[in-house]
Structure formats: structure tokens, C-alpha cells
Amino acid sequence: MTAQSTRQPELSFGSAWRYADAPDSTPIEIAHRYGHFIDGEFVEPADGKHIATINPATDEPISDIAAGDESDVDRAVRAARAAQAKWARTKPRERAKYLFRIARRIQERAHELAVLETKDAGTPIRESRDLHIPLAAQHFFYNAGWADKLRYAFAVASPRPVGVCGQIIPAGAPLLMAARKLAPALACGNTCILKPSELSSLVVLRLAEILQEVELPPGVVNIVTGGAKTGEALAAHTGLRAISFTGSTETGKRIARAAAETGARVTLQLSGKSPNIVFADASLDQAIEGAVQGVFFSRGLSCCAGARLLVEEPILGEIVRKLKIRMATIRVGDPLDKNTDVGPLACKQQLDTIKAYLKTACDASAQLHETSASPLPKKGSWCRPTLLTDVHPSDVACREEIPGPVLAVMTFRTPDEAIAQANDTPFGLAAGVWTDKGSKGREIANRLKAGVVWCNTYHKFDAASPVGGCRESGLGREGGIQGLRPYVEFS
Amino acid sequence: MMAERLAVPKTFKLYIGGKFPRTKSGRTIRVAHRDERIIAHVGRASRDDLAAAVAAARGAQGAWANATAYLRGQIMYRMAEMLDGKHEEFTSLLASTVPGGIRRARKEVGAAVDRLVCFAGWTDKFSHVLAGCNPVAGPYDNVTVPEAVGVTAVIAPDEEPLLALVSLIAPPLCVGNTIVALGSGAHPLATCVFGEVCATSDVPPGVVNLLTGMRSELIPHIAHHRDIDAIHAANLPKSQRQVLRAGAAENIKRVTVHKLAADAWYDDNACHNPWLIEPFVEMKTTWRPVGA
């Protein structure tokens, strides 16, 4: 068959039909400034210092959040320690009921939380509303049920809580990230100090209000806001029995070194450069959709983003053509708009990093293709979904995590070569396999170095299913029974 | 002088297929207060009513088992919420006929709420605990997963009539079985009102069906009904157990009959355990080739 005969008609309306604006205009109450949430109350930071949190889509300041220092962290750790013994002694079924209450309140206030996340983190409203917030509620609901069933989760008579846990989460999906750490920790009887990213703390502070509403005992969850320094102070605190971190591998290693000093147990959810492998016998349209959802819709900020598309050689031309057609329909813009697929980056620094990677790639021979369906807003930091072809597996753009919607396309000839390429990074977070032959898909899945493998789907998450990476993508899992393990001790 | 307002008492009926029908038999059971006043006449279900309830349960079973575990969990948690909301009503209903008074009744209702919460949590966890991935000596992915048995008949005892009813319904319900439950004949009021809990909790019609009637009359019919797949009962005399098991043998029903003292229904460790769920699942093993 020639390329000519496989060509399918494509729908192209040019600029004839345009989407009407559909912004979510739900008004959300946001205070001028927020303190830390310690011992059940909002408190001013010790040195009175605040930093602005901005709407990344407009660069306008939304509110001020407290910038925590060592003494704030210490205050939070002391509150968590004071609350720990009583929380651990609380009847498991009563601990469960607090978590069920939290899940219900998140469900009740879901829309408000979604709009707030979108304003503060820049997540497209479709993603915060349909994915992040409902999943956050599910994590609380699911882990609630474990509180009185821990003895059945592990083959030991009485799993004990670890104690006081430090938890540090990134900017991407703040409430979901918070839920993934808080829910299992609380179910197992631990108390927590959570530090959200300074780029998206507001929705986590709104969770603090929910914790007050459900009358969670003071000190069981404490939230200290601030930037990298606050995180470092938390990671270095000797009062922690465990530290859990989600973010870059680089910072993860620093956390692990700090924990080597304090003796805290470490759980890490780190970077990835996840391969999405498409065989010639796959349903190509589904694979294209999976590739697009997997890397572009989360702006590439999901740690599990399928940033490398490995395509069986004979179908490269067709895949790239179909990808370009699909990419032309991706809408970049106001994240509050219900039609938006891709929102702004979290900050200017991310854009600079992405640009540097793209320049290196292009200098080395890569062909760059950007989607251009919608004009970019003037303010904020934006990156159009970008395709890199003619790249070599050893190029930096194919080996290191790029914090944006960038997809590198490469080819392979045999399954062995696909596996070799897929595993040829220091990472091992997620992977996708697209083939209509089940036995082949399972074999590839078995041979991939990854914590999660999606067969003929991508980017699926559930509170009952663990995620997390092997190698330098992390340590431990979040979700499922395995997600409880970092928060219990045996014997 | 102000005329005293006359109360409007509730008519207690059966709960079948999401509706509250009267018994087709037209018969009733007289319910006497502890002070011997007659306070209600509840339906005395017949073989006909049982057949209607089983048909409703069968019709609802596929969709209930196929609902996501998360959804079943939320619906069962909603049942707990609604039961807690009717705490006062259940407490006074139970106290009116069951010896032990208000305090005992309140404790029973609270424990019934907690039991529902517990099994709401099991919906998306029992397969973590009961399923397995089997390391067979060949290139196969081999997994064993639990699936609902089908329609489960529940026969509740007279002791702790609400708590025991809930404790017998919740384990088979949480894995995707649909239920035909015969409540206590001596203290039937709570069974009737439990239908209102189901009806207002997004429990799909037919998933839970509640009958009031005489155990001795209905047990042979339950035992021989060909469209009942499992039976969950407690504290039956030996003669009734034998009738159940003999009838059950005809279509290999799974029969579980507990013997529990009144206190034991409050023992969380004994009553919250996944091995109470296990009799109501079938294990399905799937072989799938890897490679080639």
C-alpha cells in the first residue's frame, strides 16, 4: 500500500467555526492572606513573613501565604507529636469515620475545590473537576475503610503506626497529592505535617478548613506553607519518623540524604521519562489518543507523563501524521474555560527550562512541531504541546524529564529493541503498551522496568491501585494496600 | 382548651423491588408493645411474596455486581448515613418490643450503623485480600478473583433484630450479591423501617428486599427455591438448619449458619472479618498467555 492510499480525509474548518468562551465563573472566596494550619488552627508564621501566590494564567496575585521557617516547622512537628499517641489509640473504626467525613466534604465542596485548584495551580478546569478532586475524595474514602482492617491488609497480627510523618508535595495536582499521602497515613494512626508547593497551596489550605469542619482532632494534620527552605527545614527535622516526598529526582535525593541524618523512613515519588510503546498491530487511533492524553493534557507535569513515544518503524509516518492532526485540535488557554485542554505552566522558570531543552534538541537535529490551534495569552507562562521527531534515544531531550507538554517520537524494529530503548533511562515510573495482541502486551509489560504499566490505555489512576516508580523514579507506592505500607510498622 | 393532635402512625409493609407492597397473602402478625398494647400489624409474608422478592433480586443482581466497588461502597456508606439519621426512630421501635429498654436499643442502632460503615469499606478491599496471582510454572498470567455468588437469602434471628439483620445482609451485599432478607418474626418493626433506609440510599430497586413473617413457614420455601444461590442465617434450631441444608442441596446453595450469643453481635473483631464475606463469592481463575 502506498502512503497515498492510506491517507484519510481530515476535518478542517480552519477558523470558520470557533469555540465560544466557556469560562467557569463560579465565585470563590479567597482570603487576602493565609497562615499555617497548626494544631487545628490557622496561625501566623513566627517571623510574620508571607509570600504572594499568583494565578499562573494571568500572573495576577491571588493571595498571600505564610513562608514557613524552622520555628514554624518545629511548632508543627511538636503539635503532631503531641497529637500522635491519642490518635493512634483512637478506635480504628472512629478514625475511619473521620476520613469518611473528609471524603464526603470534599465531594460536597468539589466544585469550589476544582475552581480554586484551577485558579491557583493552572490545571485546566476539566482536569481538576473530573479527575483530581474526585480522585482526592476517593483516596480518603478508600483509605477510611482500611483504618479498621489493617490486620487483614498485612499478614501480621497488629500493624502499628510509624508516628509523625513529614509530607512534601509538588505544584501539579495539590489536593490529589495531599490526599494520596494524608489518607493512608491517618488511616494507619499517624499524624502529619504537610508542606504543599508555594505555587499551589490554596486548595490544600481549603482542605484545612474541611478538617476543622469535620472536627478532626487538633494536631493530627498540620500544614506548613512556603518554598524550598520550608521543605528543607521539614526534611531535616529530627522529630519525624517518616518523610514522604513527591517531586523531582534531584530534590528526592536531597530528601533521602537528609533522612539518612534523621533516621526517618523515606517514601519517594520522583521523576520519570515514561515510554509509550506503539506496535504496528495496535488500534492506532486509540494509541494516538492515549499518547495525547498521556503527555499533553497534564501539561507534561504529571510524573507519569508518557514523554517518549516509541513507534514500530513501519507506522512512523502514519503516527506522526495522525498526531499532528490531533494536536491541531488541542486548545491551549484559560484553564477556567471548560473547553481548554492545556493550561499555563506553573511558573516562568519551567518555561525557561523547557526552552533550553528544546534548543538543545533542535541543535542536535530534532525536528520540532508545535500545535497552533489557539493564540497564547499575553500574560503567564505558556508552552504549546510540542512534538520532537528525528531525535536519538541518547539525546538529552529523550533521557531527562522535561517539565512541560513535550513528546519525543522514536522508532524501534523489534520487541527486544523496544524494551531496550524503553528501559534505557535511570527512571522506571510508568509505561504504556499499545498492541491488539494480548499475549505480546503482557510479555512487554513483564519486561518493562516500571512501577505502572498501562496496556492499551494511559494515565489511569484509582485509589485502589498503587502508583510509584522503581530505580531513580522513587521508593514505595501510593494507593492500594501497598500505599499503606510506608505508614505502618510490624512487630 | 387546645384539642390534642391525633398522631398518624406508620403502616408497616414489606419492601420488594424498591417498593413497599402489602403481603399478597393478606395475613398479618400482631406486634405487641412490652406493656402488651397492640401497636402494629405487620405483613406476614407468604411463599408468593418470597417468589416476588427473589425475582426482584435476580433482576437487580447483574447491575449491582457490575457497579464499581467504589460506587457500591458509597451506596452502603449512604445506608449508614440514613440509618444514623433515623437513629431515634429505630431506637424507640426496638425499645418498644425488645427487652432491655432505650439504652440497649440505642447501643444496637449505633452498632448497626458502624457495621454498615465497615462493610462499605470492604467493597473495594475484599478482592485485595481474597484474590491472588498464581505463580504457575509456565508463560501465563494466572489470576484468581472473587465474584458475587448471586442472590443471597438472609434469615435474621430474634436477638438484636436490627443489628443481626444488618450484620447478615452487609457481607454478601458488599461483594455484589442481591438480598432477600427475612427479618425477625418476634420484633419485625425495625425490618420494615430498614426498607426506608434502603429506599433513600440510592440502593437500586431489587438489590435489598425485606420480608417479615414466620421463619418456620418460610424456611422450607427458601431452602427449595431454585433461584436462590446462597443463604446467610444465624441461631436457627437444629431442625430448621436441617431443612435448610437438605433443600439447599438440590441446587447446591451455599449455606452459612452462625451461632452467636446476643453479645457476640457487638464484637467488631468477630463480625468485621473478611471470612464472613468469603462464603458469598465464587473464585474465578483466568489464564492468559504471555509472549509469542
mmCIF file with all atom_site columns, N, CA, C and O in Angstrom, chain A residues 30-47:
data_model
loop_
_atom_site.group_PDB
_atom_site.id
_atom_site.type_symbol
_atom_site.label_atom_id
_atom_site.label_alt_id
_atom_site.label_comp_id
_atom_site.label_asym_id
_atom_site.label_entity_id
_atom_site.label_seq_id
_atom_site.pdbx_PDB_ins_code
_atom_site.Cartn_x
_atom_site.Cartn_y
_atom_site.Cartn_z
_atom_site.occupancy
_atom_site.B_iso_or_equiv
_atom_site.pdbx_formal_charge
_atom_site.auth_seq_id
_atom_site.auth_comp_id
_atom_site.auth_asym_id
_atom_site.auth_atom_id
_atom_site.pdbx_PDB_model_num
ATOM 1  N N  . ILE A 1 30 ? -11.680 33.842 48.599 1.00 0.00 ? 30 ILE A N  1
ATOM 2  C CA . ILE A 1 30 ? -10.260 33.649 48.901 1.00 0.00 ? 30 ILE A CA 1
ATOM 3  C C  . ILE A 1 30 ? -9.832  34.779 49.834 1.00 0.00 ? 30 ILE A C  1
ATOM 4  O O  . ILE A 1 30 ? -10.059 35.953 49.540 1.00 0.00 ? 30 ILE A O  1
ATOM 5  N N  . ALA A 1 31 ? -9.233  34.418 50.961 1.00 0.00 ? 31 ALA A N  1
ATOM 6  C CA . ALA A 1 31 ? -8.795  35.443 51.914 1.00 0.00 ? 31 ALA A CA 1
ATOM 7  C C  . ALA A 1 31 ? -7.576  36.189 51.367 1.00 0.00 ? 31 ALA A C  1
ATOM 8  O O  . ALA A 1 31 ? -6.908  35.708 50.457 1.00 0.00 ? 31 ALA A O  1
ATOM 9  N N  . HIS A 1 32 ? -7.297  37.354 51.930 1.00 0.00 ? 32 HIS A N  1
ATOM 10 C CA . HIS A 1 32 ? -6.129  38.118 51.473 1.00 0.00 ? 32 HIS A CA 1
ATOM 11 C C  . HIS A 1 32 ? -4.849  37.419 51.846 1.00 0.00 ? 32 HIS A C  1
ATOM 12 O O  . HIS A 1 32 ? -3.864  37.475 51.147 1.00 0.00 ? 32 HIS A O  1
ATOM 13 N N  . ARG A 1 33 ? -4.865  36.787 53.005 1.00 0.00 ? 33 ARG A N  1
ATOM 14 C CA . ARG A 1 33 ? -3.658  36.079 53.422 1.00 0.00 ? 33 ARG A CA 1
ATOM 15 C C  . ARG A 1 33 ? -4.007  34.872 54.275 1.00 0.00 ? 33 ARG A C  1
ATOM 16 O O  . ARG A 1 33 ? -5.066  34.817 54.885 1.00 0.00 ? 33 ARG A O  1
ATOM 17 N N  . TYR A 1 34 ? -3.121  33.902 54.204 1.00 0.00 ? 34 TYR A N  1
ATOM 18 C CA . TYR A 1 34 ? -3.311  32.667 54.968 1.00 0.00 ? 34 TYR A CA 1
ATOM 19 C C  . TYR A 1 34 ? -2.084  32.416 55.836 1.00 0.00 ? 34 TYR A C  1
ATOM 20 O O  . TYR A 1 34 ? -0.957  32.682 55.425 1.00 0.00 ? 34 TYR A O  1
ATOM 21 N N  . GLY A 1 35 ? -2.345  31.896 57.031 1.00 0.00 ? 35 GLY A N  1
ATOM 22 C CA . GLY A 1 35 ? -1.251  31.461 57.886 1.00 0.00 ? 35 GLY A CA 1
ATOM 23 C C  . GLY A 1 35 ? -1.016  29.971 57.705 1.00 0.00 ? 35 GLY A C  1
ATOM 24 O O  . GLY A 1 35 ? -1.563  29.343 56.798 1.00 0.00 ? 35 GLY A O  1
ATOM 25 N N  . HIS A 1 36 ? -0.179  29.402 58.562 1.00 0.00 ? 36 HIS A N  1
ATOM 26 C CA . HIS A 1 36 ? -0.020  27.954 58.595 1.00 0.00 ? 36 HIS A CA 1
ATOM 27 C C  . HIS A 1 36 ? -1.233  27.363 59.304 1.00 0.00 ? 36 HIS A C  1
ATOM 28 O O  . HIS A 1 36 ? -1.942  28.056 60.040 1.00 0.00 ? 36 HIS A O  1
ATOM 29 N N  . PHE A 1 37 ? -1.441  26.058 59.127 1.00 0.00 ? 37 PHE A N  1
ATOM 30 C CA . PHE A 1 37 ? -2.505  25.354 59.852 1.00 0.00 ? 37 PHE A CA 1
ATOM 31 C C  . PHE A 1 37 ? -1.814  24.414 60.827 1.00 0.00 ? 37 PHE A C  1
ATOM 32 O O  . PHE A 1 37 ? -1.265  23.379 60.436 1.00 0.00 ? 37 PHE A O  1
ATOM 33 N N  . ILE A 1 38 ? -1.791  24.835 62.093 1.00 0.00 ? 38 ILE A N  1
ATOM 34 C CA . ILE A 1 38 ? -1.065  24.050 63.098 1.00 0.00 ? 38 ILE A CA 1
ATOM 35 C C  . ILE A 1 38 ? -1.954  23.837 64.315 1.00 0.00 ? 38 ILE A C  1
ATOM 36 O O  . ILE A 1 38 ? -2.584  24.782 64.801 1.00 0.00 ? 38 ILE A O  1
ATOM 37 N N  . ASP A 1 39 ? -1.988  22.587 64.770 1.00 0.00 ? 39 ASP A N  1
ATOM 38 C CA . ASP A 1 39 ? -2.756  22.251 65.960 1.00 0.00 ? 39 ASP A CA 1
ATOM 39 C C  . ASP A 1 39 ? -4.233  22.658 65.827 1.00 0.00 ? 39 ASP A C  1
ATOM 40 O O  . ASP A 1 39 ? -4.841  23.148 66.784 1.00 0.00 ? 39 ASP A O  1
ATOM 41 N N  . GLY A 1 40 ? -4.767  22.500 64.644 1.00 0.00 ? 40 GLY A N  1
ATOM 42 C CA . GLY A 1 40 ? -6.192  22.748 64.431 1.00 0.00 ? 40 GLY A CA 1
ATOM 43 C C  . GLY A 1 40 ? -6.572  24.188 64.168 1.00 0.00 ? 40 GLY A C  1
ATOM 44 O O  . GLY A 1 40 ? -7.753  24.489 64.019 1.00 0.00 ? 40 GLY A O  1
ATOM 45 N N  . GLU A 1 41 ? -5.563  25.078 64.106 1.00 0.00 ? 41 GLU A N  1
ATOM 46 C CA . GLU A 1 41 ? -5.891  26.498 63.889 1.00 0.00 ? 41 GLU A CA 1
ATOM 47 C C  . GLU A 1 41 ? -4.971  27.112 62.852 1.00 0.00 ? 41 GLU A C  1
ATOM 48 O O  . GLU A 1 41 ? -3.840  26.670 62.673 1.00 0.00 ? 41 GLU A O  1
ATOM 49 N N  . PHE A 1 42 ? -5.499  28.163 62.219 1.00 0.00 ? 42 PHE A N  1
ATOM 50 C CA . PHE A 1 42 ? -4.636  28.938 61.337 1.00 0.00 ? 42 PHE A CA 1
ATOM 51 C C  . PHE A 1 42 ? -3.823  29.896 62.190 1.00 0.00 ? 42 PHE A C  1
ATOM 52 O O  . PHE A 1 42 ? -4.380  30.645 62.996 1.00 0.00 ? 42 PHE A O  1
ATOM 53 N N  . VAL A 1 43 ? -2.499  29.858 62.030 1.00 0.00 ? 43 VAL A N  1
ATOM 54 C CA . VAL A 1 43 ? -1.630  30.701 62.858 1.00 0.00 ? 43 VAL A CA 1
ATOM 55 C C  . VAL A 1 43 ? -0.676  31.494 61.969 1.00 0.00 ? 43 VAL A C  1
ATOM 56 O O  . VAL A 1 43 ? -0.317  31.065 60.870 1.00 0.00 ? 43 VAL A O  1
ATOM 57 N N  . GLU A 1 44 ? -0.292  32.658 62.459 1.00 0.00 ? 44 GLU A N  1
ATOM 58 C CA . GLU A 1 44 ? 0.669   33.491 61.739 1.00 0.00 ? 44 GLU A CA 1
ATOM 59 C C  . GLU A 1 44 ? 2.052   32.838 61.792 1.00 0.00 ? 44 GLU A C  1
ATOM 60 O O  . GLU A 1 44 ? 2.404   32.192 62.776 1.00 0.00 ? 44 GLU A O  1
ATOM 61 N N  . PRO A 1 45 ? 2.849   33.014 60.733 1.00 0.00 ? 45 PRO A N  1
ATOM 62 C CA . PRO A 1 45 ? 4.215   32.483 60.778 1.00 0.00 ? 45 PRO A CA 1
ATOM 63 C C  . PRO A 1 45 ? 5.030   33.220 61.847 1.00 0.00 ? 45 PRO A C  1
ATOM 64 O O  . PRO A 1 45 ? 4.763   34.384 62.140 1.00 0.00 ? 45 PRO A O  1
ATOM 65 N N  . ALA A 1 46 ? 6.022   32.523 62.404 1.00 0.00 ? 46 ALA A N  1
ATOM 66 C CA . ALA A 1 46 ? 6.788   33.067 63.523 1.00 0.00 ? 46 ALA A CA 1
ATOM 67 C C  . ALA A 1 46 ? 7.413   34.419 63.195 1.00 0.00 ? 46 ALA A C  1
ATOM 68 O O  . ALA A 1 46 ? 7.351   35.344 64.002 1.00 0.00 ? 46 ALA A O  1
ATOM 69 N N  . ASP A 1 47 ? 7.987   34.545 62.001 1.00 0.00 ? 47 ASP A N  1
ATOM 70 C CA . ASP A 1 47 ? 8.629   35.829 61.670 1.00 0.00 ? 47 ASP A CA 1
ATOM 71 C C  . ASP A 1 47 ? 7.713   36.742 60.868 1.00 0.00 ? 47 ASP A C  1
ATOM 72 O O  . ASP A 1 47 ? 8.157   37.762 60.340 1.00 0.00 ? 47 ASP A O  1
#
